[in-house]
Amino acid sequence: MIETDGVSCSILMLRNDLIGKRIPITKIGSNAEQYIDELTDYTNIKDKKIVAIDPNKADLIYCVDNDNKEANEFRYTQDSRRKECKIKKYSKIILEFKKEKVEGKTIIEYETELSKLNRKTLIIKDFKEYIKKKSEINNKLYKFYEKYLFRKLKLNGYINKKKHEQKMINNFKKIFGKPEEVIITIGDWEQKKQMKYKEATKGIGMRKLFRQNNYKVYLVDEFRTSCMCSICKDETGRCEKFQVRENPKPYKSGNVLVHGLLKCKTCNNVWNRDVNSATNIYRIAKNAINGLERPKYLCREKKDENVKVEKPKKEKVKKVVQKKAKNQLRLSP
């Protein structure tokens, strides 16, 4: 079967071994990766190189292959992805076109009206209202969105994304090795809700990308991996934000604590948050493969059911940041 929109073309093919048979359906929501410490047999992966990956928003992945200074490092950022895929360029072009008026209103105004209604609502009355508004706006904007430009940009964006992802995989392969030589252990960080003012980033899709390139991917519980010092290897080695700078966001003023830099309270080592986290993830994976327990300083505390612990009152984050910023400014010469 062939589908086309006049610019791109999709060809749906059926495997020879499935002709005349029932096509297997993949289960939705099933996890393709296992946790490294839940495996029962490590014989196939014991001699392979471990690459630990810390997933994030700005640095999409930060990779290390050891827990010392000699470790090879690899960093893949959202900025490089945005630039090479031309995401910002294409969105600006589309935004300029959306300023065009249709029946006295711009495209942006029409879409703003629709965004005020909830398409996920379970209240029938509200959902009917959404369907009615959606149908009304679709009829008005049909001619606008059938323009050749939108289909062309969509195809170009897809091609750029595939090229850039393959380039990233090739660079990863040069540094760490082929899929037969390497296993990937990645933190199980998952963004359940999209952050305000942040564009969508690859999370589960990043694991899928490595699997498609024949890498074995395992999950690691990344509890405490970024906030505990990987040099101290002790519960006293807690890392905290320390550096104060002017807020880089143009719509906000005042000073903020730098999120990406941490200082250990015990040994005073300054850490890049991602390096520290990736190093601890490597250590957890290495211990699991060698039949050792998870490092104690990265373990969850066991709760005693007989003892009731009063939860401390949570202070507002803004107040804590302001207080630390003021103290830092007083101490600075």
CSV table of N, CA and C in Angstrom, one decimal, residues 184-283:
chain,number,residue,atom,x,y,z
A,184,ILE,N,24.4,-0.9,27.3
A,184,ILE,CA,24.0,0.5,27.7
A,184,ILE,C,23.2,0.4,29.0
A,185,THR,N,23.6,1.1,30.0
A,185,THR,CA,22.7,1.2,31.2
A,185,THR,C,22.3,2.6,31.4
A,186,ILE,N,21.0,2.9,31.3
A,186,ILE,CA,20.5,4.2,31.3
A,186,ILE,C,19.6,4.5,32.5
A,187,GLY,N,19.6,5.7,33.0
A,187,GLY,CA,18.8,6.1,34.1
A,187,GLY,C,17.3,6.0,33.7
A,188,ASP,N,16.5,5.6,34.7
A,188,ASP,CA,15.0,5.5,34.4
A,188,ASP,C,14.2,6.7,34.5
A,189,TRP,N,14.9,7.9,34.4
A,189,TRP,CA,14.2,9.2,34.5
A,189,TRP,C,13.1,9.2,33.4
A,190,GLU,N,11.9,9.6,33.8
A,190,GLU,CA,10.8,9.8,32.8
A,190,GLU,C,10.0,11.0,33.2
A,191,GLN,N,9.8,11.8,32.2
A,191,GLN,CA,9.0,13.1,32.4
A,191,GLN,C,7.5,12.8,32.2
A,192,LYS,N,6.8,12.8,33.3
A,192,LYS,CA,5.4,12.5,33.3
A,192,LYS,C,4.5,13.7,32.8
A,193,LYS,N,5.0,14.9,33.1
A,193,LYS,CA,4.3,16.1,32.7
A,193,LYS,C,5.3,17.0,32.0
A,194,GLN,N,4.9,17.6,30.9
A,194,GLN,CA,5.7,18.5,30.1
A,194,GLN,C,6.0,19.8,30.9
A,195,MET,N,7.3,20.2,31.0
A,195,MET,CA,7.7,21.4,31.8
A,195,MET,C,7.3,22.6,31.0
A,196,LYS,N,6.9,23.6,31.8
A,196,LYS,CA,6.5,24.9,31.2
A,196,LYS,C,7.7,25.6,30.5
A,197,TYR,N,7.4,26.2,29.3
A,197,TYR,CA,8.4,26.9,28.5
A,197,TYR,C,9.6,26.0,28.0
A,198,LYS,N,9.4,24.7,28.1
A,198,LYS,CA,10.4,23.8,27.6
A,198,LYS,C,9.8,23.0,26.4
A,199,GLU,N,10.6,22.8,25.4
A,199,GLU,CA,10.1,22.0,24.3
A,199,GLU,C,10.3,20.5,24.6
A,200,ALA,N,9.5,19.7,23.9
A,200,ALA,CA,9.5,18.2,24.1
A,200,ALA,C,10.9,17.6,23.8
A,201,THR,N,11.3,16.7,24.6
A,201,THR,CA,12.6,16.1,24.4
A,201,THR,C,12.5,14.6,24.3
A,202,LYS,N,13.5,13.9,23.7
A,202,LYS,CA,13.5,12.5,23.6
A,202,LYS,C,13.8,11.8,24.9
A,203,GLY,N,12.9,11.0,25.4
A,203,GLY,CA,13.2,10.2,26.6
A,203,GLY,C,13.2,8.7,26.3
A,204,ILE,N,12.0,8.2,26.3
A,204,ILE,CA,11.8,6.7,25.9
A,204,ILE,C,12.3,6.5,24.5
A,205,GLY,N,12.1,7.6,23.6
A,205,GLY,CA,12.5,7.5,22.2
A,205,GLY,C,14.0,7.3,22.1
A,206,MET,N,14.8,7.8,23.1
A,206,MET,CA,16.2,7.7,23.0
A,206,MET,C,16.6,6.2,23.2
A,207,ARG,N,16.0,5.6,24.2
A,207,ARG,CA,16.3,4.1,24.4
A,207,ARG,C,15.9,3.3,23.1
A,208,LYS,N,14.8,3.7,22.5
A,208,LYS,CA,14.3,3.0,21.3
A,208,LYS,C,15.3,3.2,20.2
A,209,LEU,N,15.9,4.4,20.1
A,209,LEU,CA,16.9,4.6,19.0
A,209,LEU,C,18.1,3.7,19.2
A,210,PHE,N,18.6,3.5,20.4
A,210,PHE,CA,19.7,2.6,20.6
A,210,PHE,C,19.3,1.2,20.3
A,211,ARG,N,18.1,0.8,20.7
A,211,ARG,CA,17.7,-0.6,20.4
A,211,ARG,C,17.6,-0.8,18.9
A,212,GLN,N,17.1,0.2,18.2
A,212,GLN,CA,17.0,0.0,16.7
A,212,GLN,C,18.4,-0.2,16.1
A,213,ASN,N,19.4,0.3,16.8
A,213,ASN,CA,20.8,0.2,16.2
A,213,ASN,C,21.5,-1.0,16.9
A,214,ASN,N,20.7,-1.9,17.4
A,214,ASN,CA,21.2,-3.2,17.9
A,214,ASN,C,22.0,-3.2,19.3
A,215,TYR,N,21.9,-2.1,20.0
A,215,TYR,CA,22.5,-2.0,21.3
A,215,TYR,C,21.6,-2.6,22.4
A,216,LYS,N,22.1,-3.3,23.3
A,216,LYS,CA,21.4,-3.9,24.4
A,216,LYS,C,21.2,-2.8,25.5
A,217,VAL,N,20.0,-2.4,25.8
A,217,VAL,CA,19.7,-1.3,26.8
A,217,VAL,C,19.1,-1.9,28.0
A,218,TYR,N,19.7,-1.5,29.2
A,218,TYR,CA,19.1,-1.8,30.5
A,218,TYR,C,18.9,-0.6,31.3
A,219,LEU,N,17.9,-0.7,32.2
A,219,LEU,CA,17.5,0.5,33.0
A,219,LEU,C,18.2,0.4,34.4
A,220,VAL,N,18.5,1.6,35.0
A,220,VAL,CA,19.0,1.7,36.3
A,220,VAL,C,18.2,2.7,37.1
A,221,ASP,N,17.8,2.3,38.3
A,221,ASP,CA,17.1,3.2,39.2
A,221,ASP,C,18.0,4.3,39.6
A,222,GLU,N,17.8,5.5,39.2
A,222,GLU,CA,18.7,6.6,39.4
A,222,GLU,C,18.5,7.4,40.7
A,223,PHE,N,17.9,6.8,41.7
A,223,PHE,CA,17.7,7.4,43.0
A,223,PHE,C,19.0,7.9,43.6
A,224,ARG,N,19.1,9.1,43.9
A,224,ARG,CA,20.3,9.8,44.5
A,224,ARG,C,21.5,9.9,43.7
A,225,THR,N,21.5,9.5,42.4
A,225,THR,CA,22.7,9.5,41.6
A,225,THR,C,23.3,10.8,41.4
A,226,SER,N,22.5,11.9,41.3
A,226,SER,CA,23.0,13.2,41.0
A,226,SER,C,23.4,14.0,42.3
A,227,CYS,N,22.7,13.6,43.4
A,227,CYS,CA,22.9,14.4,44.6
A,227,CYS,C,24.0,13.9,45.6
A,228,MET,N,24.5,12.7,45.3
A,228,MET,CA,25.5,12.0,46.2
A,228,MET,C,26.9,12.0,45.5
A,229,CYS,N,27.9,12.4,46.2
A,229,CYS,CA,29.3,12.5,45.6
A,229,CYS,C,29.8,11.1,45.2
A,230,SER,N,30.3,11.0,44.0
A,230,SER,CA,30.8,9.7,43.5
A,230,SER,C,32.2,9.5,43.9
A,231,ILE,N,32.9,10.5,44.5
A,231,ILE,CA,34.2,10.3,45.1
A,231,ILE,C,34.2,9.9,46.5
A,232,CYS,N,33.3,10.5,47.3
A,232,CYS,CA,33.2,10.2,48.7
A,232,CYS,C,32.7,8.8,48.9
A,233,LYS,N,31.7,8.4,48.1
A,233,LYS,CA,31.1,7.0,48.2
A,233,LYS,C,30.5,6.8,49.6
A,234,ASP,N,30.0,7.8,50.2
A,234,ASP,CA,29.5,7.7,51.5
A,234,ASP,C,28.2,8.6,51.7
A,235,GLU,N,27.4,8.3,52.7
A,235,GLU,CA,26.1,9.0,52.9
A,235,GLU,C,26.4,10.4,53.3
A,236,THR,N,27.6,10.7,53.8
A,236,THR,CA,27.9,12.1,54.2
A,236,THR,C,28.2,13.0,53.0
A,237,GLY,N,28.6,12.4,51.9
A,237,GLY,CA,29.0,13.1,50.7
A,237,GLY,C,27.8,13.6,49.9
A,238,ARG,N,27.0,14.5,50.5
A,238,ARG,CA,25.8,15.1,49.8
A,238,ARG,C,26.3,16.3,49.0
A,239,CYS,N,25.8,16.4,47.8
A,239,CYS,CA,26.1,17.5,46.9
A,239,CYS,C,24.9,18.5,46.9
A,240,GLU,N,25.3,19.8,46.9
A,240,GLU,CA,24.2,20.9,46.9
A,240,GLU,C,24.6,22.0,45.9
A,241,LYS,N,23.6,22.7,45.4
A,241,LYS,CA,23.8,23.9,44.6
A,241,LYS,C,24.5,24.9,45.4
A,242,PHE,N,25.5,25.7,44.8
A,242,PHE,CA,26.2,26.7,45.5
A,242,PHE,C,26.4,28.0,44.8
A,243,GLN,N,26.5,27.9,43.4
A,243,GLN,CA,26.8,29.1,42.6
A,243,GLN,C,25.6,29.9,42.3
A,244,VAL,N,25.7,31.2,42.6
A,244,VAL,CA,24.6,32.2,42.3
A,244,VAL,C,24.9,33.0,41.1
A,245,ARG,N,23.9,33.2,40.2
A,245,ARG,CA,24.1,34.0,39.1
A,245,ARG,C,22.7,34.8,38.8
A,246,GLU,N,22.8,35.8,37.9
A,246,GLU,CA,21.6,36.5,37.5
A,246,GLU,C,20.7,35.6,36.7
A,247,ASN,N,19.4,35.7,36.9
A,247,ASN,CA,18.5,34.8,36.2
A,247,ASN,C,18.6,35.1,34.7
A,248,PRO,N,18.9,34.0,33.9
A,248,PRO,CA,19.1,34.2,32.5
A,248,PRO,C,17.8,34.4,31.7
A,249,LYS,N,16.7,34.1,32.3
A,249,LYS,CA,15.4,34.2,31.7
A,249,LYS,C,15.0,35.6,31.5
A,250,PRO,N,14.7,36.1,30.3
A,250,PRO,CA,14.4,37.5,30.1
A,250,PRO,C,13.1,38.0,30.8
A,251,TYR,N,12.2,37.1,31.1
A,251,TYR,CA,10.9,37.5,31.7
A,251,TYR,C,11.0,37.4,33.3
A,252,LYS,N,12.2,37.1,33.8
A,252,LYS,CA,12.3,37.0,35.3
A,252,LYS,C,13.5,37.8,35.7
A,253,SER,N,13.5,38.3,36.9
A,253,SER,CA,14.6,39.1,37.4
A,253,SER,C,15.1,38.5,38.7
A,254,GLY,N,16.3,39.0,39.2
A,254,GLY,CA,16.8,38.5,40.5
A,254,GLY,C,17.9,37.5,40.2
A,255,ASN,N,18.4,36.9,41.3
A,255,ASN,CA,19.5,35.9,41.3
A,255,ASN,C,18.9,34.5,41.5
A,256,VAL,N,19.5,33.5,40.9
A,256,VAL,CA,19.1,32.1,41.0
A,256,VAL,C,20.3,31.2,41.3
A,257,LEU,N,20.1,30.1,41.9
A,257,LEU,CA,21.2,29.1,42.0
A,257,LEU,C,21.3,28.3,40.7
A,258,VAL,N,22.6,28.1,40.3
A,258,VAL,CA,22.9,27.3,39.1
A,258,VAL,C,22.5,25.8,39.3
A,259,HIS,N,21.7,25.3,38.4
A,259,HIS,CA,21.2,23.9,38.6
A,259,HIS,C,22.3,22.9,38.2
A,260,GLY,N,23.1,23.2,37.2
A,260,GLY,CA,24.0,22.2,36.7
A,260,GLY,C,25.3,22.0,37.4
A,261,LEU,N,25.6,22.9,38.4
A,261,LEU,CA,26.8,22.7,39.2
A,261,LEU,C,26.5,22.4,40.6
A,262,LEU,N,27.2,21.4,41.2
A,262,LEU,CA,27.0,21.0,42.6
A,262,LEU,C,28.4,21.0,43.3
A,263,LYS,N,28.3,21.1,44.6
A,263,LYS,CA,29.5,21.0,45.4
A,263,LYS,C,29.3,20.1,46.6
A,264,CYS,N,30.3,19.1,46.8
A,264,CYS,CA,30.1,18.2,47.8
A,264,CYS,C,30.4,18.8,49.2
A,265,LYS,N,29.6,18.6,50.2
A,265,LYS,CA,29.7,19.2,51.5
A,265,LYS,C,30.9,18.6,52.3
A,266,THR,N,31.3,17.4,51.9
A,266,THR,CA,32.4,16.8,52.6
A,266,THR,C,33.8,17.1,52.0
A,267,CYS,N,34.0,16.7,50.7
A,267,CYS,CA,35.3,16.9,50.1
A,267,CYS,C,35.4,18.2,49.3
A,268,ASN,N,34.4,18.9,49.2
A,268,ASN,CA,34.4,20.2,48.5
A,268,ASN,C,34.7,20.1,47.0
A,269,ASN,N,34.5,19.0,46.4
A,269,ASN,CA,34.7,18.8,45.0
A,269,ASN,C,33.5,19.4,44.2
A,270,VAL,N,33.8,20.1,43.2
A,270,VAL,CA,32.7,20.7,42.3
A,270,VAL,C,32.4,19.8,41.2
A,271,TRP,N,31.1,19.5,41.0
A,271,TRP,CA,30.7,18.5,40.1
A,271,TRP,C,29.7,19.1,39.0
A,272,ASN,N,30.0,18.7,37.8
A,272,ASN,CA,28.9,18.9,36.8
A,272,ASN,C,27.8,17.8,37.1
A,273,ARG,N,26.6,18.2,37.3
A,273,ARG,CA,25.5,17.4,37.8
A,273,ARG,C,25.4,16.1,37.0
A,274,ASP,N,25.6,16.2,35.6
A,274,ASP,CA,25.4,15.0,34.7
A,274,ASP,C,26.6,14.1,34.8
A,275,VAL,N,27.8,14.6,35.0
A,275,VAL,CA,29.0,13.7,35.1
A,275,VAL,C,28.8,12.9,36.4
A,276,ASN,N,28.5,13.5,37.5
A,276,ASN,CA,28.3,12.8,38.8
A,276,ASN,C,27.2,11.7,38.7
A,277,SER,N,26.1,12.1,38.1
A,277,SER,CA,25.0,11.1,37.9
A,277,SER,C,25.4,9.9,37.1
A,278,ALA,N,26.0,10.2,35.9
A,278,ALA,CA,26.4,9.1,35.0
A,278,ALA,C,27.5,8.2,35.7
A,279,THR,N,28.4,8.8,36.5
A,279,THR,CA,29.4,8.0,37.2
A,279,THR,C,28.7,7.0,38.2
A,280,ASN,N,27.8,7.6,38.9
A,280,ASN,CA,27.1,6.7,39.9
A,280,ASN,C,26.2,5.6,39.3
A,281,ILE,N,25.6,6.0,38.1
A,281,ILE,CA,24.9,5.0,37.3
A,281,ILE,C,25.8,3.8,36.9
A,282,TYR,N,27.0,4.2,36.4
A,282,TYR,CA,28.0,3.2,36.0
A,282,TYR,C,28.3,2.3,37.2
A,283,ARG,N,28.5,2.9,38.4
A,283,ARG,CA,28.9,2.1,39.6
A,283,ARG,C,27.8,1.1,40.0
